[in-house]
Coordinates of C-alpha atoms and ligand atoms in Angstrom, one line a residue:
Chain A
M15 CA -0.5 3.2 115.3
G16 CA -2.5 6.3 114.4
I17 CA 0.6 8.3 114.8
L18 CA 2.5 6.1 112.5
K19 CA -0.1 6.1 109.8
F20 CA -0.5 9.8 109.7
G21 CA 3.1 10.6 110.7
G22 CA 4.2 8.7 107.5
R23 CA 2.1 11.0 105.5
L24 CA 3.5 14.1 107.2
L25 CA 7.0 12.8 106.7
S26 CA 6.4 12.2 103.0
N27 CA 5.2 15.8 102.8
M28 CA 8.7 17.0 103.5
V29 CA 10.1 15.3 100.4
H30 CA 7.2 15.9 98.0
K31 CA 6.7 19.2 96.2
P32 CA 3.8 21.3 97.3
V33 CA 0.3 20.3 96.3
T34 CA -0.6 23.9 95.6
R35 CA 0.5 25.9 92.6
N36 CA 2.7 28.9 92.7
Y37 CA 0.1 31.1 91.0
P38 CA 0.5 33.4 89.1
A39 CA 4.1 32.5 88.3
E40 CA 2.9 29.1 87.4
P41 CA -0.3 29.7 85.3
R42 CA -3.4 27.6 85.7
E43 CA -4.1 25.0 83.1
Y44 CA -7.6 24.8 81.8
T45 CA -9.3 21.6 80.6
D46 CA -11.0 21.4 77.2
R47 CA -14.4 21.6 78.8
T48 CA -13.7 24.4 81.3
R49 CA -16.5 26.9 81.2
G50 CA -14.4 30.1 81.4
H51 CA -16.3 32.7 79.4
V52 CA -18.8 33.0 76.6
E53 CA -17.4 33.7 73.1
F54 CA -19.5 35.2 70.4
D55 CA -19.0 34.9 66.6
P56 CA -21.2 37.7 65.2
G57 CA -20.9 36.4 61.6
R58 CA -23.5 33.7 61.9
C59 CA -25.9 35.4 64.3
I60 CA -29.5 35.8 63.0
L61 CA -30.5 38.2 65.8
C62 CA -33.2 35.8 67.1
N63 CA -32.5 36.8 70.7
I64 CA -33.2 33.3 72.1
C65 CA -29.9 33.6 74.1
G66 CA -31.0 36.8 75.6
K67 CA -34.4 35.4 76.6
K68 CA -33.1 32.2 78.1
C69 CA -30.1 33.6 80.0
P70 CA -30.9 33.1 83.7
T71 CA -29.0 36.2 84.7
G72 CA -30.0 38.5 81.9
S73 CA -26.4 39.2 80.9
I74 CA -27.1 39.1 77.2
H75 CA -28.8 42.0 75.6
M76 CA -29.8 42.5 72.0
D77 CA -30.6 45.7 70.2
K78 CA -32.1 44.4 67.0
A79 CA -32.4 47.8 65.4
A80 CA -28.7 48.7 65.9
R81 CA -27.7 45.0 65.3
K82 CA -25.8 45.0 68.5
L83 CA -25.4 42.2 71.1
T84 CA -23.8 43.0 74.5
V85 CA -22.6 40.5 77.0
D86 CA -22.3 41.7 80.6
R87 CA -19.2 39.8 81.8
M88 CA -19.8 40.6 85.4
L89 CA -23.3 39.3 85.4
C90 CA -22.6 36.1 83.5
I91 CA -22.4 33.0 85.7
Q92 CA -20.9 30.7 83.0
C93 CA -23.8 28.3 83.0
G94 CA -23.5 27.7 79.3
Y95 CA -27.2 27.7 78.7
C96 CA -27.0 30.3 75.9
V97 CA -24.5 28.1 74.1
D98 CA -26.9 25.2 74.2
V99 CA -29.9 27.1 72.9
C100 CA -28.3 29.2 70.2
P101 CA -29.7 27.8 66.9
K102 CA -26.8 29.0 64.8
K103 CA -24.1 27.9 67.3
C104 CA -22.5 31.3 67.2
L105 CA -22.0 31.3 71.0
S106 CA -19.4 29.0 72.5
M107 CA -17.7 28.5 75.8
A108 CA -14.0 29.4 75.9
A109 CA -11.8 27.8 78.6
D110 CA -10.1 30.8 80.1
Y111 CA -11.7 33.0 82.7
I112 CA -12.1 36.8 82.3
P113 CA -9.3 38.4 84.3
P114 CA -10.1 40.5 87.3
D115 CA -10.8 44.1 86.6
T116 CA -11.5 47.4 88.4
E117 CA -14.5 48.2 86.3
K118 CA -17.4 46.3 84.9
I119 CA -16.8 44.8 81.6
I120 CA -19.6 44.9 79.0
D121 CA -18.5 43.6 75.6
T122 CA -20.5 44.9 72.6
Y123 CA -20.5 43.1 69.3
Q124 CA -21.7 44.5 66.1
V125 CA -23.6 41.9 64.0
P126 CA -22.8 42.4 60.3
E127 CA -25.6 43.1 57.9
K128 CA -25.6 39.9 55.9
P129 CA -25.1 36.7 57.8
K130 CA -22.4 34.7 56.1
E131 CA -23.5 31.2 54.9
E132 CA -22.8 28.3 57.2
A133 CA -20.0 26.1 56.2
Chain B
M10 CA -27.6 27.6 140.7
G11 CA -25.4 30.1 139.0
K12 CA -26.7 33.3 137.4
R13 CA -28.0 33.0 133.9
T14 CA -26.2 34.8 131.1
I15 CA -27.0 34.9 127.4
V16 CA -24.1 34.5 125.1
P17 CA -24.6 35.3 121.4
F18 CA -23.0 32.8 119.1
G19 CA -22.6 33.8 115.4
P20 CA -23.6 34.8 112.8
Q21 CA -19.9 35.6 112.4
H22 CA -17.9 33.1 114.4
P23 CA -14.6 31.3 113.6
A24 CA -16.3 27.9 114.1
L25 CA -19.1 28.6 111.7
P26 CA -18.6 28.3 108.0
E27 CA -22.0 30.0 107.4
P28 CA -24.1 32.6 109.2
V29 CA -26.4 31.1 111.8
H30 CA -27.1 32.8 115.0
L31 CA -27.6 31.1 118.4
D32 CA -28.6 32.7 121.7
L33 CA -27.0 30.5 124.3
E34 CA -28.6 30.8 127.7
L35 CA -25.9 29.7 130.2
E36 CA -25.7 28.7 133.8
D37 CA -22.0 28.9 134.6
E38 CA -20.5 26.9 131.7
T39 CA -23.6 24.8 131.0
V40 CA -26.0 25.7 128.1
V41 CA -29.5 25.5 129.5
R42 CA -31.3 26.6 126.3
A43 CA -30.2 27.5 122.8
V44 CA -32.4 29.6 120.5
P45 CA -31.4 29.5 116.9
S46 CA -32.2 32.2 114.4
I47 CA -31.6 32.1 110.7
G48 CA -32.3 34.5 107.8
Y49 CA -29.0 36.1 107.1
V50 CA -28.5 34.8 103.6
H51 CA -32.0 34.6 102.2
R52 CA -31.8 35.3 98.4
G53 CA -35.4 34.5 97.3
L54 CA -34.3 32.0 94.6
E55 CA -37.6 30.1 94.6
K56 CA -39.4 33.3 93.7
L57 CA -37.4 33.4 90.4
T58 CA -39.6 30.6 89.1
E59 CA -42.1 33.3 88.2
S60 CA -39.6 35.0 85.8
Y61 CA -37.7 32.1 84.3
D62 CA -38.9 29.1 82.3
Y63 CA -38.4 25.6 83.9
E64 CA -35.2 25.0 81.9
S65 CA -33.4 28.2 82.8
M66 CA -34.5 27.6 86.4
T67 CA -32.2 24.6 86.5
Y68 CA -29.2 26.9 86.6
V69 CA -30.8 29.0 89.4
M70 CA -31.7 25.9 91.4
E71 CA -28.1 24.6 91.2
R72 CA -27.0 27.7 92.9
V73 CA -29.1 27.1 96.0
C74 CA -25.9 25.8 97.5
G75 CA -22.4 25.4 96.3
I76 CA -21.5 22.2 98.0
C77 CA -24.4 20.1 97.0
S78 CA -25.1 21.9 93.7
F79 CA -25.3 18.8 91.6
G80 CA -27.9 17.3 94.0
H81 CA -30.0 20.4 93.8
G82 CA -29.9 20.3 90.0
W83 CA -30.8 16.7 90.1
G84 CA -33.7 17.1 92.6
Y85 CA -35.2 20.0 90.6
T86 CA -34.8 18.4 87.2
G87 CA -36.1 15.1 88.6
A88 CA -39.2 16.8 89.9
V89 CA -39.8 18.6 86.6
E90 CA -39.3 15.4 84.7
G91 CA -41.8 13.7 86.9
L92 CA -44.3 16.5 86.4
M93 CA -43.9 16.3 82.6
G94 CA -43.9 12.5 82.6
V95 CA -40.5 12.2 81.0
N96 CA -38.4 9.0 81.4
I97 CA -34.7 9.7 81.1
P98 CA -32.3 7.2 79.5
D99 CA -30.6 4.6 81.8
R100 CA -27.2 6.1 80.9
A101 CA -28.2 9.5 82.3
E102 CA -29.5 7.9 85.5
Y103 CA -26.1 6.2 86.0
L104 CA -24.2 9.4 85.2
R105 CA -26.3 11.2 87.7
I106 CA -25.5 8.7 90.3
V107 CA -21.8 9.0 89.5
F108 CA -21.7 12.7 89.9
H109 CA -24.0 12.8 92.9
E110 CA -21.8 10.3 94.7
L111 CA -18.6 12.2 93.7
S112 CA -20.3 15.3 95.1
R113 CA -20.9 13.4 98.3
V114 CA -17.2 12.5 98.5
H115 CA -16.1 16.1 98.1
S116 CA -18.8 17.4 100.5
H117 CA -17.9 14.9 103.2
L118 CA -14.2 15.6 102.7
L119 CA -14.9 19.3 103.1
W120 CA -16.8 18.7 106.2
L121 CA -14.1 16.4 107.7
G122 CA -11.6 19.2 107.0
L123 CA -13.9 21.7 108.8
L124 CA -14.3 19.3 111.7
A125 CA -10.5 18.8 112.0
D126 CA -10.1 22.6 111.8
G127 CA -12.7 22.9 114.6
L128 CA -10.7 20.4 116.6
G129 CA -7.5 22.4 116.1
F130 CA -6.0 19.6 114.1
D131 CA -4.8 21.7 111.2
S132 CA -2.6 19.2 109.3
L133 CA -5.6 16.8 109.2
F134 CA -7.7 19.7 107.9
M135 CA -5.3 20.4 105.1
H136 CA -5.0 16.8 104.1
C137 CA -8.8 16.4 103.9
W138 CA -8.9 19.4 101.6
R139 CA -6.0 18.1 99.5
I140 CA -7.9 14.9 98.8
R141 CA -11.0 16.8 98.0
E142 CA -9.2 18.8 95.4
K143 CA -8.8 15.7 93.2
V144 CA -12.6 15.4 92.9
L145 CA -12.9 19.1 91.9
D146 CA -10.3 18.6 89.2
V147 CA -12.2 15.7 87.7
F148 CA -15.4 17.8 87.9
E149 CA -13.7 20.5 85.9
A150 CA -12.4 18.1 83.3
V151 CA -15.8 16.4 82.8
T152 CA -18.4 19.1 83.3
G153 CA -16.4 22.3 82.9
G154 CA -17.1 23.6 86.4
R155 CA -15.3 22.9 89.6
V156 CA -18.1 23.7 92.0
I157 CA -21.3 24.5 90.0
L158 CA -21.4 21.7 87.5
S159 CA -24.3 22.7 85.3
Y160 CA -24.4 19.1 84.3
C161 CA -28.1 18.1 84.8
K162 CA -30.7 19.3 82.4
V163 CA -34.4 18.5 82.2
G164 CA -34.4 15.2 80.2
G165 CA -30.9 13.9 81.2
V166 CA -27.4 15.2 81.5
K167 CA -25.5 17.6 79.3
K168 CA -22.1 16.0 78.6
D169 CA -21.1 12.4 78.0
L170 CA -18.0 10.7 79.5
T171 CA -15.3 9.6 77.1
P172 CA -13.5 6.3 77.9
E173 CA -10.4 8.3 79.1
M174 CA -12.6 10.2 81.5
V175 CA -14.1 7.0 82.9
Q176 CA -10.6 5.7 83.4
R177 CA -9.5 8.9 85.1
I178 CA -12.5 8.8 87.5
V179 CA -11.8 5.2 88.4
S180 CA -8.1 5.8 89.0
M181 CA -9.0 8.9 91.1
C182 CA -11.4 6.7 93.2
D183 CA -8.6 4.3 93.8
D184 CA -6.3 7.1 94.8
I185 CA -8.8 8.7 97.2
E186 CA -9.5 5.3 98.7
E187 CA -5.9 4.9 99.5
D188 CA -5.7 8.4 101.0
M189 CA -8.8 7.7 103.0
R190 CA -7.3 4.6 104.5
R191 CA -4.8 6.8 106.3
T192 CA -6.9 9.8 106.9
G193 CA -10.0 7.9 108.0
Y194 CA -7.9 6.0 110.4
V195 CA -6.9 9.2 112.1
F196 CA -10.6 10.1 112.7
M197 CA -11.3 6.5 113.9
K198 CA -8.3 5.9 116.2
D199 CA -6.4 9.1 117.0
S200 CA -6.7 9.7 120.8
S201 CA -7.0 13.5 120.6
V202 CA -9.9 13.2 118.0
R203 CA -11.6 10.6 120.1
N204 CA -11.3 12.4 123.3
R205 CA -13.0 15.4 121.8
L206 CA -15.7 13.6 119.9
C207 CA -16.6 10.4 121.8
G208 CA -19.6 10.8 124.1
T209 CA -20.1 14.5 123.1
G210 CA -23.6 15.6 122.1
V211 CA -25.3 12.2 122.3
L212 CA -28.6 12.1 120.4
S213 CA -30.5 8.9 121.2
K214 CA -32.3 6.9 118.6
E215 CA -35.6 7.8 120.1
D216 CA -34.8 11.5 119.9
A217 CA -33.6 11.2 116.3
V218 CA -36.8 9.6 115.3
E219 CA -39.0 12.1 117.3
L220 CA -37.1 15.1 115.8
C221 CA -37.3 13.6 112.3
C222 CA -33.6 13.9 111.8
V223 CA -32.2 13.1 108.3
G224 CA -28.9 12.2 106.8
P225 CA -25.7 11.4 108.7
V226 CA -27.2 12.9 111.9
A227 CA -29.9 10.2 111.9
R228 CA -27.6 7.5 110.7
G229 CA -25.1 8.3 113.4
S230 CA -28.0 7.5 115.9
G231 CA -28.8 4.3 114.2
V232 CA -31.9 5.5 112.2
D233 CA -31.9 4.2 108.7
N234 CA -33.8 6.7 106.6
D235 CA -31.5 7.0 103.7
V236 CA -33.5 7.9 100.6
R237 CA -31.1 6.0 98.4
S238 CA -32.4 2.7 99.8
A239 CA -35.7 3.3 98.0
S240 CA -34.1 4.0 94.6
K241 CA -34.1 1.2 92.0
W242 CA -30.9 2.6 90.5
Y243 CA -29.0 2.7 93.7
R244 CA -30.0 -0.8 94.5
E245 CA -28.6 -1.8 91.1
V246 CA -25.2 -0.4 92.0
G247 CA -25.3 -2.2 95.4
F248 CA -26.1 0.5 97.9
E249 CA -26.2 -0.3 101.6
P250 CA -26.8 2.4 104.2
V251 CA -24.0 3.2 106.7
L252 CA -25.3 3.1 110.3
Y253 CA -23.6 3.8 113.7
D254 CA -25.5 3.4 116.9
E255 CA -23.6 5.6 119.4
G256 CA -25.3 8.9 118.5
D257 CA -22.4 11.0 119.5
C258 CA -20.2 13.4 117.5
W259 CA -17.8 10.6 116.8
S260 CA -20.4 8.3 115.2
R261 CA -21.7 11.2 113.0
C262 CA -18.1 11.7 111.9
M263 CA -17.6 8.0 111.2
V264 CA -20.8 7.8 109.2
R265 CA -19.3 10.4 106.9
V266 CA -15.8 8.7 106.7
D267 CA -17.4 5.4 105.8
E268 CA -19.8 7.1 103.3
V269 CA -16.8 8.5 101.4
V270 CA -15.4 5.0 100.9
Q271 CA -18.9 3.7 100.1
S272 CA -19.6 6.4 97.5
L273 CA -16.3 5.6 95.8
N274 CA -17.4 2.0 95.5
L275 CA -20.8 3.1 94.1
V276 CA -19.1 5.3 91.6
R277 CA -16.8 2.4 90.4
T278 CA -19.7 0.0 90.2
A279 CA -21.8 2.5 88.3
L280 CA -19.0 3.2 85.8
R281 CA -18.4 -0.5 85.4
N282 CA -22.0 -1.2 84.5
L283 CA -22.6 2.1 82.6
P284 CA -25.3 1.4 80.0
D285 CA -24.8 2.5 76.5
G286 CA -27.2 4.8 74.7
D287 CA -28.3 8.4 74.8
I288 CA -27.6 10.8 77.7
A289 CA -30.7 12.9 77.3
V290 CA -34.2 13.0 75.7
P291 CA -35.6 16.2 74.3
V292 CA -38.2 17.9 76.5
K293 CA -40.4 20.5 74.9
G294 CA -43.5 22.4 75.5
P295 CA -45.1 23.9 78.6
A296 CA -45.3 22.2 81.9
P297 CA -48.7 20.6 82.5
V298 CA -51.0 21.7 85.3
G299 CA -50.3 19.5 88.3
D300 CA -47.6 19.0 90.9
F301 CA -44.8 16.6 91.6
A302 CA -42.4 15.9 94.5
F303 CA -39.0 14.3 94.3
R304 CA -36.5 13.3 96.9
V305 CA -32.7 13.2 96.8
E306 CA -30.3 12.0 99.5
Q307 CA -28.0 15.0 99.7
P308 CA -24.7 14.7 101.6
R309 CA -26.4 16.3 104.5
G310 CA -29.6 14.3 104.3
E311 CA -32.9 14.0 102.6
A312 CA -33.8 17.0 100.4
F313 CA -37.3 17.4 99.1
Y314 CA -38.2 19.1 95.8
Y315 CA -41.7 20.2 95.0
V316 CA -42.8 21.7 91.7
Q317 CA -46.2 22.9 90.5
G318 CA -47.0 23.4 86.9
N319 CA -49.6 25.8 85.6
G320 CA -49.8 25.0 82.0
T321 CA -47.1 27.6 80.9
K322 CA -43.4 27.4 80.4
N323 CA -42.8 29.0 83.8
L324 CA -43.6 26.8 86.8
G325 CA -46.2 28.1 89.3
R326 CA -44.1 27.1 92.3
A327 CA -40.8 25.4 93.0
R328 CA -39.9 24.6 96.5
V329 CA -36.9 23.0 98.2
R330 CA -36.9 21.6 101.7
T331 CA -33.3 21.1 102.8
P332 CA -31.7 18.8 105.3
T333 CA -30.2 21.4 107.6
N334 CA -33.7 22.9 108.1
I335 CA -34.8 19.5 109.5
N336 CA -31.7 18.9 111.6
I337 CA -31.7 22.2 113.5
P338 CA -34.2 20.9 116.2
A339 CA -31.8 18.0 116.8
M340 CA -28.9 20.4 117.1
V341 CA -30.9 22.5 119.7
R342 CA -31.7 19.3 121.6
T343 CA -28.1 18.2 121.8
L344 CA -27.0 21.7 122.8
Q345 CA -29.3 21.6 125.9
G346 CA -27.1 20.7 128.9
C347 CA -23.8 20.7 127.0
N348 CA -20.7 22.5 128.0
L349 CA -20.0 25.9 126.3
Q350 CA -16.8 24.5 124.8
D351 CA -18.7 21.8 123.0
V352 CA -21.1 24.2 121.3
S353 CA -18.9 24.6 118.2
M354 CA -18.5 20.8 117.8
L355 CA -22.2 20.2 118.1
V356 CA -23.0 22.8 115.6
I357 CA -20.4 21.5 113.1
T358 CA -21.5 17.9 113.4
I359 CA -24.9 18.5 111.9
D360 CA -23.0 20.0 109.0
P361 CA -25.1 23.1 108.7
C362 CA -25.6 24.5 105.3
I363 CA -27.4 27.7 105.9
S364 CA -27.4 28.9 102.2
C365 CA -29.5 25.9 101.3
T366 CA -31.7 26.4 104.3
E367 CA -32.5 30.0 103.4
R368 CA -32.3 29.8 99.6
Ligands
SF4_401 S1 -23.3 31.5 80.2 FE1 -25.3 31.6 81.2 S2 -25.2 33.5 82.4 FE2 -23.6 33.6 80.9 S3 -24.5 34.7 79.1 FE3 -24.8 32.4 78.8 S4 -26.8 31.9 79.6 FE4 -26.2 34.0 80.4
SF4_402 S1 -26.3 34.5 69.4 FE1 -27.5 32.7 68.7 S2 -29.3 32.7 70.0 FE2 -28.3 34.7 70.3 S3 -29.4 36.0 68.8 FE3 -27.6 35.2 67.7 S4 -28.3 33.4 66.7 FE4 -29.9 33.9 68.2

């Protein structure tokens, strides 16, 4: 009987299409909530550095004098905590992952002089 | 009496998903003594409490182990909430049960796959993992992560379920239950699986009690020490422990097969009775001086979380005692007198998670 139960499954495999995806020819679909990478909108940032202090891996660095914020993409673990704590909601989680690379990616953002008013 | 030889087993071995080392003292083909040694993946995560505040630490604690990551997040936040005297909303308690039980489903399916792989039954292995994939897809849709969920936070959970998501989880549970009816049947009845597992590595009930076993290892020997029985919330969703009395590898396997189906039922009941309301309460301020301990029934057994507050935002100490740590003496006991060929089966059936054990 065991043979029949499992054998049925194995036979149905022959007519079904594969469960796996033919990646990268068939790209991966992300969900709305996928935590892929952190996105930063410098326009609203008030340089409070809460994100830098709270980040558990220390991937966000802030240079207040130069008004620069850097995100070390290779250190970030996509936990989303910086997004939760940012008081101005200028950080957000985008769904797609950072593509593999041969060197370490550190993104630098220049925060403009006058923060634009919140909508 | 044959000559004694020592065979090193691990830390890199095809049967082992994670690095643990065993020195097997053999007489002919029989293991006379097994000496385990661990310490290959120690990362010092508990020490990080000194540098991060208790909320940031949640994300570190979740990464103690990839398979039971939700449970570690829950255990740690539960302990911190206890320390700070926070009561989380009912809806958050239910959502935590839902995600913890789904984690158990995927952890057990992963383990059943590894067991089938250890048996040399590769098609069964792939089917177990195919079923597991459905849980991971739901995790991604709801929490944003497939393995590390980052779903618990101190004070509740981070994201709510929409009615469509509830519907999706329920239909996934039905789907997996149907799959498990076929796949579980193979573990229960297939002669090649039974020949390999039945009667192998018997751990008597007395030994299981004496060695303080936890989790499916204890329940496979008829010892009911499931932490969930003590939880008010689990009683509300109708939890009953799964027990088998034989104490061999097969009964440890069947405990997990049955627990998959049981967890699916718990998830459906919890979603049906999901209370309305908030999913989190705000928690602010430093952790008070004092300490608190919290227990969670992880897929591998009881895990124990201890936190100590020192009046600042950083905790003085956070400590995890993991189930594999407790089950290693039982593994050593069953290894004594076994055949060399059975060693891999005996190691697999305690479901060792060395990353948790060493943190
Ligand atoms: S997602 Fe987490 S790890 Fe990444 S930058 Fe934000 S807080 Fe740091
Ligand atoms: S990104 Fe947000 S949290 Fe970080 S410095 Fe700017 S305003 Fe503050």
